[in-house]
Amino acid sequence: MHKGTNTLAALVNAQAALSPAVLSPGRPPLRYGDLSAVMTQVRAILRGAGIGKADRVTVVMPDGAETAVTFLAVAAAATAAPLNPAYKREEFSYYLTDLGAKALIVLEDDETVARDAARSLSIPVLTVRSNREGAPSIELVAAREAAPVTDEDTGASDTALVLHTSGTTSKPKIVPLTQRNLTTSARNIAATLALTPTDCGLLIMPLFHIHGLVGALLSAIASGGSVFCGTGFNALKVFGWLEEADATWYSAVPTMHQAILGRTARNNEIVSKSRLRFIRSSSAPMPPAVIRELEGTFRCPVIESYGMTEASHQMASNPLPPHVRKPGSVGLAAGPKIAIMGEDGRILVAGAIGEIVIAGENVTAGYENRPEANIEAFRGGWFRTGDLGVMDVDGYLTISGRLKEIINRGGEKISPREVDDILTDHPAVAQALTFGVPSSRLGEEVGAAIVLREGAALTEAEIRSYAGERLAAFKVPRHIVFLDEIPKGPTGKLQRIGLAEKLGMGEL
């Protein structure tokens, strides 16, 4: 079923057969030996349906244990292409076409519009049947007969997963990730977090995103531990899942952590009994105030890390205690090599600000069918992340912001994250997102979207006064908007780029 050790099949088969692997609310666990058997069965079904190891199979399923098992099985035998179930039919049509999908997999009882999009493109639809009473498992059913294929075993260099970039500033790019990319990253994360077979991770991240797939699911599998799959993120249910799973860790984005904090007062007993030994945060910067509140509430360290799709997720991470965690830093290189590069392509010394670049076995070899993007993305053997940062003398990395997010106010360069952190330190502020607002006079002005804590009151003047005491005058937001909720992307990331346009703020 696989070649060598750097494949997903090998990752699963390396674990103790009787150990629990995948858990789900109210159900017995699926053990590693049974998970391996499911993966073998799915491979045979795919080959019988005419799907080889290089073929793209899109998976459109709601978050849950069946989706985790389906992903593992498909990615081990072919190329998995999970898509956001919330897409509209037109979006599914675009992504199915762009990916060159050979088949679509959906739940048997899910009437997703992805079915219609696939049928209109003459793409076969395979369905997943599940026994919701027993251990998480799947039965894959092919909709029609096809000429079977005989393929050699999946190897480390074969593509296991393809994902699209967010496409915030341009057409989304396809990122192919090999079996080696994924297994390397999964093992890196497991090592960073000192995961063992006795650990149980609570999975609340979406399973169409690299954070959920690798940061939460595959890292747990790489350690031989178990993963408890919630049914999508729901702050009302998280505490019940924490208790049922007896989870030792979970990984999420800052907006999820903040939503969980908002429910802790109603779940004090579960919180007090929690066995969490750490909480992991990634995919977006975590405000220091939220880190402090999380650590005080759950009595465990918050491990902030840094990842991106092109790196199969993790690039850097703060270490576990007793090692030093530096507030505001995303920690040390945690897998790939990391350096800071100047505009001239030279690697900079500690303390100098430049673009963060990476290299390693978890990094994609390049975007698919986008030679111009690859020319821009790679330089001197390094992959350019597009993030600005600085590395201190101890090797700890601090992110200043995205190159495209930096606000240029009349020649003064402003890091939005720096302003975010100041604003969220205000006791009345629950969330803050700083962004550029077009200006006819200065090119850009500083804007800020503010979500207040429940019952709090604050004026624009008070915000500016507070910020003005802590920031240089040119960094203080000139345009402030109070919102009930800041717009987020499908994975929970706050949407900084293009926010002014989304809020209807034209040139000022």
Coordinates of C-alpha atoms in Angstrom, one line a residue:
M1 CA 0.0 0.0 0.0
H2 CA 2.9 2.3 0.4
K3 CA 6.6 2.8 -0.2
G4 CA 9.1 3.6 2.6
T5 CA 8.1 5.4 5.8
N6 CA 7.2 8.8 4.5
T7 CA 3.6 8.0 3.5
L8 CA 0.3 8.4 5.3
A9 CA -0.3 4.7 5.2
A10 CA 3.0 4.1 6.9
L11 CA 2.2 6.7 9.5
V12 CA -1.0 4.9 10.5
N13 CA 0.5 1.4 10.2
A14 CA 3.4 2.4 12.5
Q15 CA 1.1 2.7 15.5
A16 CA -0.1 0.0 17.9
A17 CA -3.0 -1.8 16.3
L18 CA -5.2 -1.8 19.4
S19 CA -4.6 1.8 20.4
P20 CA -7.6 4.2 19.9
A21 CA -7.1 6.5 16.9
V22 CA -10.3 8.4 16.1
L23 CA -13.0 9.2 18.6
S24 CA -16.4 11.0 18.2
P25 CA -19.1 12.2 20.6
G26 CA -21.0 9.3 22.2
R27 CA -19.3 6.5 20.2
P28 CA -16.5 3.9 20.8
P29 CA -13.1 4.6 19.3
L30 CA -11.8 3.5 15.9
R31 CA -8.5 1.8 16.6
Y32 CA -5.4 2.0 14.5
G33 CA -5.7 -1.5 13.1
D34 CA -9.3 -0.9 12.0
L35 CA -8.3 2.5 10.5
S36 CA -5.6 0.8 8.5
A37 CA -8.2 -1.8 7.3
V38 CA -10.6 1.0 6.2
M39 CA -7.8 2.7 4.3
T40 CA -7.0 -0.5 2.5
Q41 CA -10.6 -1.1 1.6
V42 CA -11.0 2.5 0.3
R43 CA -7.9 2.1 -1.9
A44 CA -9.4 -1.0 -3.5
I45 CA -12.7 0.8 -4.1
L46 CA -11.0 3.8 -5.7
R47 CA -8.8 1.7 -8.0
G48 CA -11.9 -0.3 -9.0
A49 CA -13.6 3.0 -9.8
G50 CA -10.8 3.9 -12.1
I51 CA -9.0 6.3 -9.7
G52 CA -5.2 6.1 -9.6
K53 CA -2.8 7.5 -7.1
A54 CA -2.3 10.7 -9.2
D55 CA -6.0 11.4 -9.6
R56 CA -7.7 14.2 -7.7
V57 CA -10.6 13.3 -5.5
T58 CA -12.6 16.2 -3.9
V59 CA -14.1 15.6 -0.5
V60 CA -17.1 17.7 0.5
M61 CA -18.3 16.6 3.9
P62 CA -19.2 18.3 7.1
D63 CA -16.6 18.3 9.9
G64 CA -16.6 15.1 12.0
A65 CA -14.9 11.7 12.5
E66 CA -16.2 10.3 9.1
T67 CA -14.6 13.2 7.3
A68 CA -11.3 12.6 9.1
V69 CA -11.3 8.9 8.2
T70 CA -12.3 9.7 4.6
F71 CA -9.5 12.2 4.2
L72 CA -6.9 9.8 5.6
A73 CA -8.0 7.0 3.3
V74 CA -8.2 9.1 0.2
A75 CA -5.0 11.0 0.7
A76 CA -3.2 7.6 1.3
A77 CA -4.4 6.2 -2.0
A78 CA -4.9 9.1 -4.3
T79 CA -4.7 12.9 -4.1
A80 CA -7.3 14.4 -1.7
A81 CA -8.8 17.8 -2.4
P82 CA -11.1 18.8 0.5
L83 CA -13.4 21.7 -0.2
N84 CA -15.4 24.0 2.1
P85 CA -19.0 22.6 2.3
A86 CA -20.3 26.1 2.6
Y87 CA -19.4 26.9 -1.1
K88 CA -22.1 27.8 -3.5
R89 CA -22.7 25.7 -6.7
E90 CA -20.8 28.1 -8.8
E91 CA -17.8 27.9 -6.5
F92 CA -17.9 24.1 -6.5
S93 CA -18.0 24.2 -10.3
Y94 CA -14.9 26.5 -10.4
Y95 CA -12.9 24.4 -8.0
L96 CA -13.8 21.0 -9.5
T97 CA -12.8 22.3 -12.9
D98 CA -9.6 24.0 -11.7
L99 CA -8.5 20.9 -9.8
G100 CA -9.3 18.5 -12.7
A101 CA -11.3 16.4 -10.2
K102 CA -11.7 12.7 -11.1
A103 CA -14.4 12.1 -8.5
L104 CA -16.4 13.8 -5.7
I105 CA -17.0 12.2 -2.3
V106 CA -20.0 13.3 -0.2
L107 CA -22.0 11.8 2.7
E108 CA -24.8 9.6 1.5
D109 CA -27.6 11.7 3.1
D110 CA -26.1 15.1 2.4
E111 CA -27.8 16.9 -0.5
T112 CA -25.0 19.3 -1.0
V113 CA -25.0 21.4 -4.2
A114 CA -21.6 20.0 -4.9
R115 CA -23.4 17.0 -6.3
D116 CA -25.1 19.1 -8.9
A117 CA -21.9 20.8 -9.8
A118 CA -20.1 17.5 -10.3
R119 CA -23.0 16.0 -12.4
S120 CA -23.0 19.0 -14.6
L121 CA -19.3 18.4 -15.3
S122 CA -19.8 14.6 -15.7
I123 CA -17.7 13.9 -12.6
P124 CA -18.6 10.7 -10.8
V125 CA -20.0 11.1 -7.3
L126 CA -19.0 8.5 -4.6
T127 CA -20.9 8.4 -1.3
V128 CA -19.9 7.6 2.2
R129 CA -22.1 5.5 4.4
S130 CA -21.6 5.5 8.1
N131 CA -22.8 3.6 11.1
R132 CA -23.4 6.5 13.5
E133 CA -23.9 4.2 16.4
G134 CA -20.6 2.3 16.2
A135 CA -16.9 3.4 16.0
P136 CA -16.2 6.1 13.4
S137 CA -15.7 4.3 10.1
I138 CA -16.9 4.6 6.5
E139 CA -18.2 2.5 3.6
L140 CA -17.4 4.1 0.3
V141 CA -19.8 3.4 -2.5
A142 CA -19.1 4.0 -6.2
A143 CA -22.0 5.4 -8.1
R144 CA -21.2 3.8 -11.4
E145 CA -19.0 1.2 -12.9
A146 CA -15.6 2.3 -14.4
A147 CA -12.6 0.6 -15.9
P148 CA -10.4 -0.4 -12.9
V149 CA -6.8 0.7 -12.8
T150 CA -3.8 -1.0 -11.4
D151 CA -1.4 1.4 -9.8
E152 CA 1.9 0.9 -8.0
D153 CA 2.0 1.6 -4.3
T154 CA 1.9 5.2 -3.2
G155 CA 5.4 6.7 -2.6
A156 CA 6.8 9.6 -0.6
S157 CA 7.1 11.8 -3.6
D158 CA 3.5 11.3 -4.7
T159 CA 1.0 14.2 -4.1
A160 CA -1.3 13.4 -1.2
L161 CA -3.1 16.7 -0.8
V162 CA -4.0 19.8 -2.9
L163 CA -5.4 23.0 -1.4
H164 CA -6.0 26.4 -2.9
T165 CA -4.5 29.5 -1.3
S166 CA -7.0 32.0 0.0
G167 CA -6.8 34.2 -3.1
T168 CA -7.1 37.4 -1.1
T169 CA -5.2 39.5 -3.6
S170 CA -5.2 37.3 -6.8
K171 CA -6.6 34.2 -8.3
P172 CA -6.3 31.3 -5.9
K173 CA -3.2 29.1 -6.5
I174 CA -3.2 25.3 -6.2
V175 CA -0.6 24.1 -3.6
P176 CA 0.3 20.4 -4.1
L177 CA 1.7 18.7 -1.0
T178 CA 3.4 15.3 -1.2
Q179 CA 3.2 12.3 1.2
R180 CA 6.6 13.3 2.5
N181 CA 5.6 17.0 3.0
L182 CA 2.6 15.9 5.2
T183 CA 4.3 13.2 7.2
T184 CA 7.4 15.4 7.8
S185 CA 5.2 18.2 9.1
A186 CA 3.0 15.9 11.2
R187 CA 6.1 14.5 12.9
N188 CA 7.6 18.0 13.4
I189 CA 4.4 19.1 15.2
A190 CA 4.2 16.0 17.3
A191 CA 7.9 16.5 18.3
T192 CA 7.4 20.2 19.1
L193 CA 4.4 19.4 21.4
A194 CA 6.0 16.3 22.9
L195 CA 2.9 14.3 21.9
T196 CA 2.7 10.7 23.1
P197 CA 0.3 7.8 22.6
T198 CA -1.4 8.9 25.9
D199 CA -2.4 12.2 24.5
C200 CA -5.9 13.0 23.1
G201 CA -6.3 16.0 20.9
L202 CA -9.7 17.8 20.5
L203 CA -10.2 18.6 16.8
I204 CA -12.4 21.7 16.3
M205 CA -10.6 23.1 13.2
P206 CA -12.3 22.6 9.8
L207 CA -11.0 19.6 7.8
F208 CA -10.7 21.5 4.5
H209 CA -7.9 23.6 5.9
I210 CA -4.2 22.8 6.5
H211 CA -4.4 23.7 10.2
G212 CA -7.1 21.1 10.9
L213 CA -5.7 18.5 8.6
V214 CA -2.1 18.6 9.7
G215 CA -1.9 20.7 12.9
A216 CA -4.7 18.8 14.6
L217 CA -5.4 15.5 12.8
L218 CA -2.1 14.2 11.3
S219 CA 0.1 15.4 14.2
A220 CA -2.1 13.3 16.6
I221 CA -1.8 10.3 14.3
A222 CA 2.0 10.7 14.0
S223 CA 2.3 10.4 17.8
G224 CA 0.2 7.3 18.0
G225 CA -2.3 9.3 20.2
S226 CA -6.0 9.7 19.7
V227 CA -8.0 12.6 18.2
F228 CA -11.5 13.4 19.3
C229 CA -13.4 14.9 16.3
G230 CA -16.0 17.4 17.1
T231 CA -18.8 18.2 14.6
G232 CA -17.4 21.5 13.6
F233 CA -16.6 24.4 15.9
N234 CA -19.3 25.2 18.3
A235 CA -18.4 27.2 21.5
L236 CA -21.5 25.8 23.2
K237 CA -20.3 22.2 22.7
V238 CA -16.6 22.5 23.2
F239 CA -16.7 22.1 26.9
G240 CA -18.8 18.9 26.7
W241 CA -16.3 17.5 24.2
L242 CA -13.4 18.5 26.4
E243 CA -14.9 16.5 29.2
E244 CA -16.0 13.5 27.2
A245 CA -12.6 13.2 25.4
D246 CA -10.6 14.0 28.5
A247 CA -8.5 15.9 26.0
T248 CA -4.9 16.9 26.8
W249 CA -4.7 19.5 24.1
Y250 CA -6.4 21.3 21.3
S251 CA -5.4 23.7 18.5
A252 CA -7.4 26.6 17.1
V253 CA -7.3 30.1 15.7
P254 CA -7.5 33.2 18.0
T255 CA -11.2 33.9 17.2
M256 CA -12.1 30.4 18.4
H257 CA -10.0 30.8 21.6
Q258 CA -11.8 34.1 22.2
A259 CA -15.2 32.4 21.7
I260 CA -14.3 29.6 24.1
L261 CA -13.2 32.2 26.7
G262 CA -16.6 33.8 26.4
R263 CA -18.2 30.6 27.6
T264 CA -15.9 29.6 30.4
A265 CA -17.9 31.3 33.2
R266 CA -20.8 29.0 32.4
N267 CA -18.6 25.9 32.4
N268 CA -16.4 26.5 35.5
E269 CA -16.7 22.9 36.7
I270 CA -15.5 21.4 33.5
V271 CA -12.7 23.9 33.3
S272 CA -11.5 23.1 36.8
K273 CA -11.3 19.4 36.0
S274 CA -9.7 19.9 32.6
R275 CA -6.6 17.7 31.9
L276 CA -5.3 20.1 29.2
R277 CA -1.5 20.3 29.4
F278 CA -1.3 23.0 26.7
I279 CA -3.4 24.9 24.2
R280 CA -2.0 25.6 20.7
S281 CA -2.8 28.6 18.6
S282 CA -1.9 29.1 15.0
S283 CA -3.0 30.5 11.6
A284 CA -3.3 34.1 12.8
P285 CA -1.6 36.3 15.4
M286 CA -2.8 35.8 19.0
P287 CA -3.3 39.0 21.0
P288 CA -1.1 38.9 24.1
A289 CA -4.1 39.8 26.3
V290 CA -6.0 36.7 25.0
I291 CA -2.9 34.5 25.8
R292 CA -2.8 35.7 29.3
E293 CA -6.6 35.2 29.8
L294 CA -6.4 31.6 28.4
E295 CA -3.5 30.6 30.5
G296 CA -5.1 32.0 33.6
T297 CA -8.4 30.2 32.9
F298 CA -7.2 26.8 31.9
R299 CA -4.0 26.8 34.0
C300 CA -1.8 25.6 31.2
P301 CA 0.6 27.2 28.7
V302 CA -0.6 28.6 25.4
I303 CA 1.8 27.6 22.6
E304 CA 1.7 30.1 19.8
S305 CA 2.9 28.8 16.4
Y306 CA 3.3 29.9 12.9
G307 CA 2.2 28.0 9.8
M308 CA 1.0 28.3 6.2
T309 CA -0.4 26.0 3.6
E310 CA 2.8 26.0 1.5
A311 CA 4.7 24.7 4.4
S312 CA 2.3 21.9 5.2
H313 CA 1.3 24.0 8.2
Q314 CA 4.0 24.4 10.9
M315 CA 7.1 26.6 10.4
A316 CA 7.9 27.9 13.9
S317 CA 6.5 27.4 17.4
N318 CA 7.1 28.5 20.9
P319 CA 8.5 25.6 23.0
L320 CA 6.8 23.9 25.9
P321 CA 7.8 24.8 29.4
P322 CA 10.3 24.8 31.0
H323 CA 11.8 26.3 27.9
V324 CA 11.3 30.0 27.3
R325 CA 8.1 31.3 25.6
K326 CA 8.4 34.9 24.5
P327 CA 5.1 36.9 24.4
G328 CA 4.4 38.3 20.9
S329 CA 6.8 35.8 19.3
V330 CA 5.9 32.7 17.3
G331 CA 8.9 31.0 18.7
L332 CA 11.8 29.0 17.2
A333 CA 12.1 27.2 13.9
A334 CA 10.1 24.0 14.3
G335 CA 10.8 21.9 11.3
P336 CA 12.0 23.9 8.3
K337 CA 14.9 26.2 8.3
I338 CA 13.9 29.9 8.8
A339 CA 15.8 33.0 7.9
I340 CA 15.1 36.7 7.4
M341 CA 15.8 38.0 3.9
G342 CA 16.5 41.5 2.7
E343 CA 15.1 43.1 -0.4
D344 CA 18.4 42.4 -2.2
G345 CA 18.1 38.6 -1.4
R346 CA 20.7 38.5 1.3
I347 CA 20.1 36.8 4.6
L348 CA 20.0 39.4 7.4
V349 CA 21.5 39.3 10.9
A350 CA 19.5 39.0 14.1
G351 CA 17.5 42.1 14.9
A352 CA 17.0 43.1 11.3
I353 CA 13.5 43.3 9.8
G354 CA 12.9 41.6 6.5
E355 CA 10.9 38.9 4.7
I356 CA 10.6 35.5 6.4
V357 CA 11.9 32.7 4.2
I358 CA 11.8 28.9 4.8
A359 CA 13.3 25.7 3.4
G360 CA 12.8 22.1 4.3
E361 CA 11.1 18.8 3.5
N362 CA 7.7 20.0 4.6
V363 CA 7.7 22.9 2.0
T364 CA 5.9 22.6 -1.3
A365 CA 8.0 22.3 -4.4
G366 CA 5.9 25.0 -6.1
Y367 CA 2.5 26.1 -7.2
E368 CA 0.7 24.1 -9.9
N369 CA 0.7 25.6 -13.4
R370 CA 1.8 29.0 -12.1
P371 CA 5.4 29.5 -13.3
E372 CA 5.2 33.3 -12.8
A373 CA 4.1 32.8 -9.2
N374 CA 6.9 30.3 -8.6
I375 CA 9.5 32.7 -9.9
E376 CA 8.3 35.2 -7.4
A377 CA 7.9 32.7 -4.5
F378 CA 11.3 31.1 -4.6
R379 CA 14.7 32.9 -4.2
G380 CA 18.1 31.3 -3.7
G381 CA 16.6 28.0 -2.6
W382 CA 14.3 29.7 -0.1
F383 CA 10.5 30.0 -0.2
R384 CA 9.3 33.5 0.4
T385 CA 6.4 33.6 2.9
G386 CA 5.3 37.1 2.2
D387 CA 5.5 37.9 5.9
L388 CA 7.7 40.5 7.5
G389 CA 9.5 39.5 10.6
V390 CA 12.6 39.8 12.8
M391 CA 14.6 37.1 14.5
D392 CA 16.3 37.8 17.8
V393 CA 19.7 36.6 18.9
D394 CA 18.1 33.5 20.6
G395 CA 16.4 32.5 17.3
Y396 CA 12.9 33.5 18.3
L397 CA 10.8 34.9 15.4
T398 CA 8.4 37.8 15.7
I399 CA 6.0 38.5 12.8
S400 CA 5.6 42.2 11.9
G401 CA 2.8 41.6 9.4
R402 CA 2.1 40.7 5.8
L403 CA 4.1 42.6 3.1
K404 CA 0.7 43.3 1.5
E405 CA -0.9 44.3 4.8
I406 CA 1.7 46.9 5.8
I407 CA 0.0 50.3 5.9
N408 CA 1.9 53.0 4.1
R409 CA 0.8 56.3 5.5
G410 CA 2.6 59.0 3.6
G411 CA 5.8 57.0 3.7
E412 CA 5.5 55.9 7.3
K413 CA 5.2 52.1 7.4
I414 CA 2.9 50.8 10.0
S415 CA 2.5 47.2 11.1
P416 CA -1.2 46.5 11.7
R417 CA -0.5 43.8 14.3
E418 CA 1.4 46.2 16.5
V419 CA -1.7 48.5 16.7
D420 CA -4.0 45.4 17.1
D421 CA -2.1 44.4 20.2
I422 CA -2.3 47.8 21.8
L423 CA -6.1 48.1 21.1
T424 CA -6.9 44.7 22.5
D425 CA -5.1 45.5 25.7
H426 CA -8.0 48.0 26.5
P427 CA -10.3 46.3 29.0
A428 CA -13.4 47.2 27.0
V429 CA -12.1 45.7 23.7
A430 CA -12.9 42.1 22.8
Q431 CA -11.4 42.2 19.3
A432 CA -9.6 44.7 17.2
L433 CA -8.4 44.6 13.6
T434 CA -6.3 47.4 12.1
F435 CA -6.3 47.9 8.3
G436 CA -5.4 50.4 5.6
V437 CA -8.0 52.9 4.4
P438 CA -7.4 54.6 1.0
S439 CA -6.5 58.3 1.4
S440 CA -6.2 60.8 -1.4
R441 CA -3.7 62.8 0.7
L442 CA -1.5 60.2 2.2
G443 CA -2.1 57.1 0.1
E444 CA -3.4 55.2 3.2
E445 CA -4.7 56.1 6.6
V446 CA -5.0 53.8 9.6
G447 CA -8.4 52.3 10.3
A448 CA -9.5 50.0 13.1
A449 CA -12.5 47.7 13.5
I450 CA -13.5 47.3 17.1
V451 CA -15.7 44.7 18.8
L452 CA -16.5 45.7 22.4
R453 CA -16.9 43.3 25.3
E454 CA -20.4 42.5 26.4
G455 CA -21.9 45.4 28.3
A456 CA -18.9 47.7 27.6
A457 CA -19.1 51.2 26.2
L458 CA -16.3 53.2 24.5
T459 CA -16.1 56.1 22.1
E460 CA -13.8 56.8 19.2
A461 CA -12.2 59.6 21.1
E462 CA -11.4 57.3 24.1
I463 CA -9.9 54.7 21.7
R464 CA -7.7 57.4 20.1
S465 CA -6.6 58.7 23.5
Y466 CA -5.7 55.3 24.8
A467 CA -3.8 54.4 21.6
G468 CA -2.1 57.8 21.6
E469 CA -0.6 57.2 25.0
R470 CA 1.1 54.0 23.7
L471 CA 1.8 54.6 20.0
A472 CA 3.5 57.2 17.9
A473 CA 0.9 59.7 16.6
F474 CA 1.1 58.4 13.0
K475 CA 0.1 54.9 14.1
V476 CA -3.1 56.0 15.9
P477 CA -6.2 55.0 14.0
R478 CA -7.9 57.9 12.3
H479 CA -11.0 55.9 11.3
I480 CA -12.7 53.7 13.8
V481 CA -15.7 51.5 13.3
F482 CA -17.5 49.6 16.0
L483 CA -18.9 46.2 14.8
D484 CA -20.8 43.3 16.4
E485 CA -18.5 41.0 14.5
I486 CA -15.4 41.4 12.3
P487 CA -15.6 39.7 8.9
K488 CA -13.9 36.3 8.9
G489 CA -12.8 33.9 6.2
P490 CA -14.0 30.3 6.1
T491 CA -11.3 29.1 8.6
G492 CA -12.0 31.8 11.2
K493 CA -9.2 34.2 10.2
L494 CA -10.1 37.9 10.5
Q495 CA -10.1 39.5 7.0
R496 CA -7.7 42.4 7.1
I497 CA -6.9 42.7 3.4
G498 CA -9.8 44.4 1.6
L499 CA -11.7 45.2 4.9
A500 CA -12.1 48.9 4.0
E501 CA -13.9 47.9 0.8
K502 CA -16.0 45.3 2.6
L503 CA -17.1 48.0 5.1
G504 CA -17.9 50.5 2.3
M505 CA -15.1 52.9 3.1
G506 CA -14.0 54.6 -0.1
E507 CA -11.1 57.0 -0.5
L508 CA -11.0 59.5 2.4

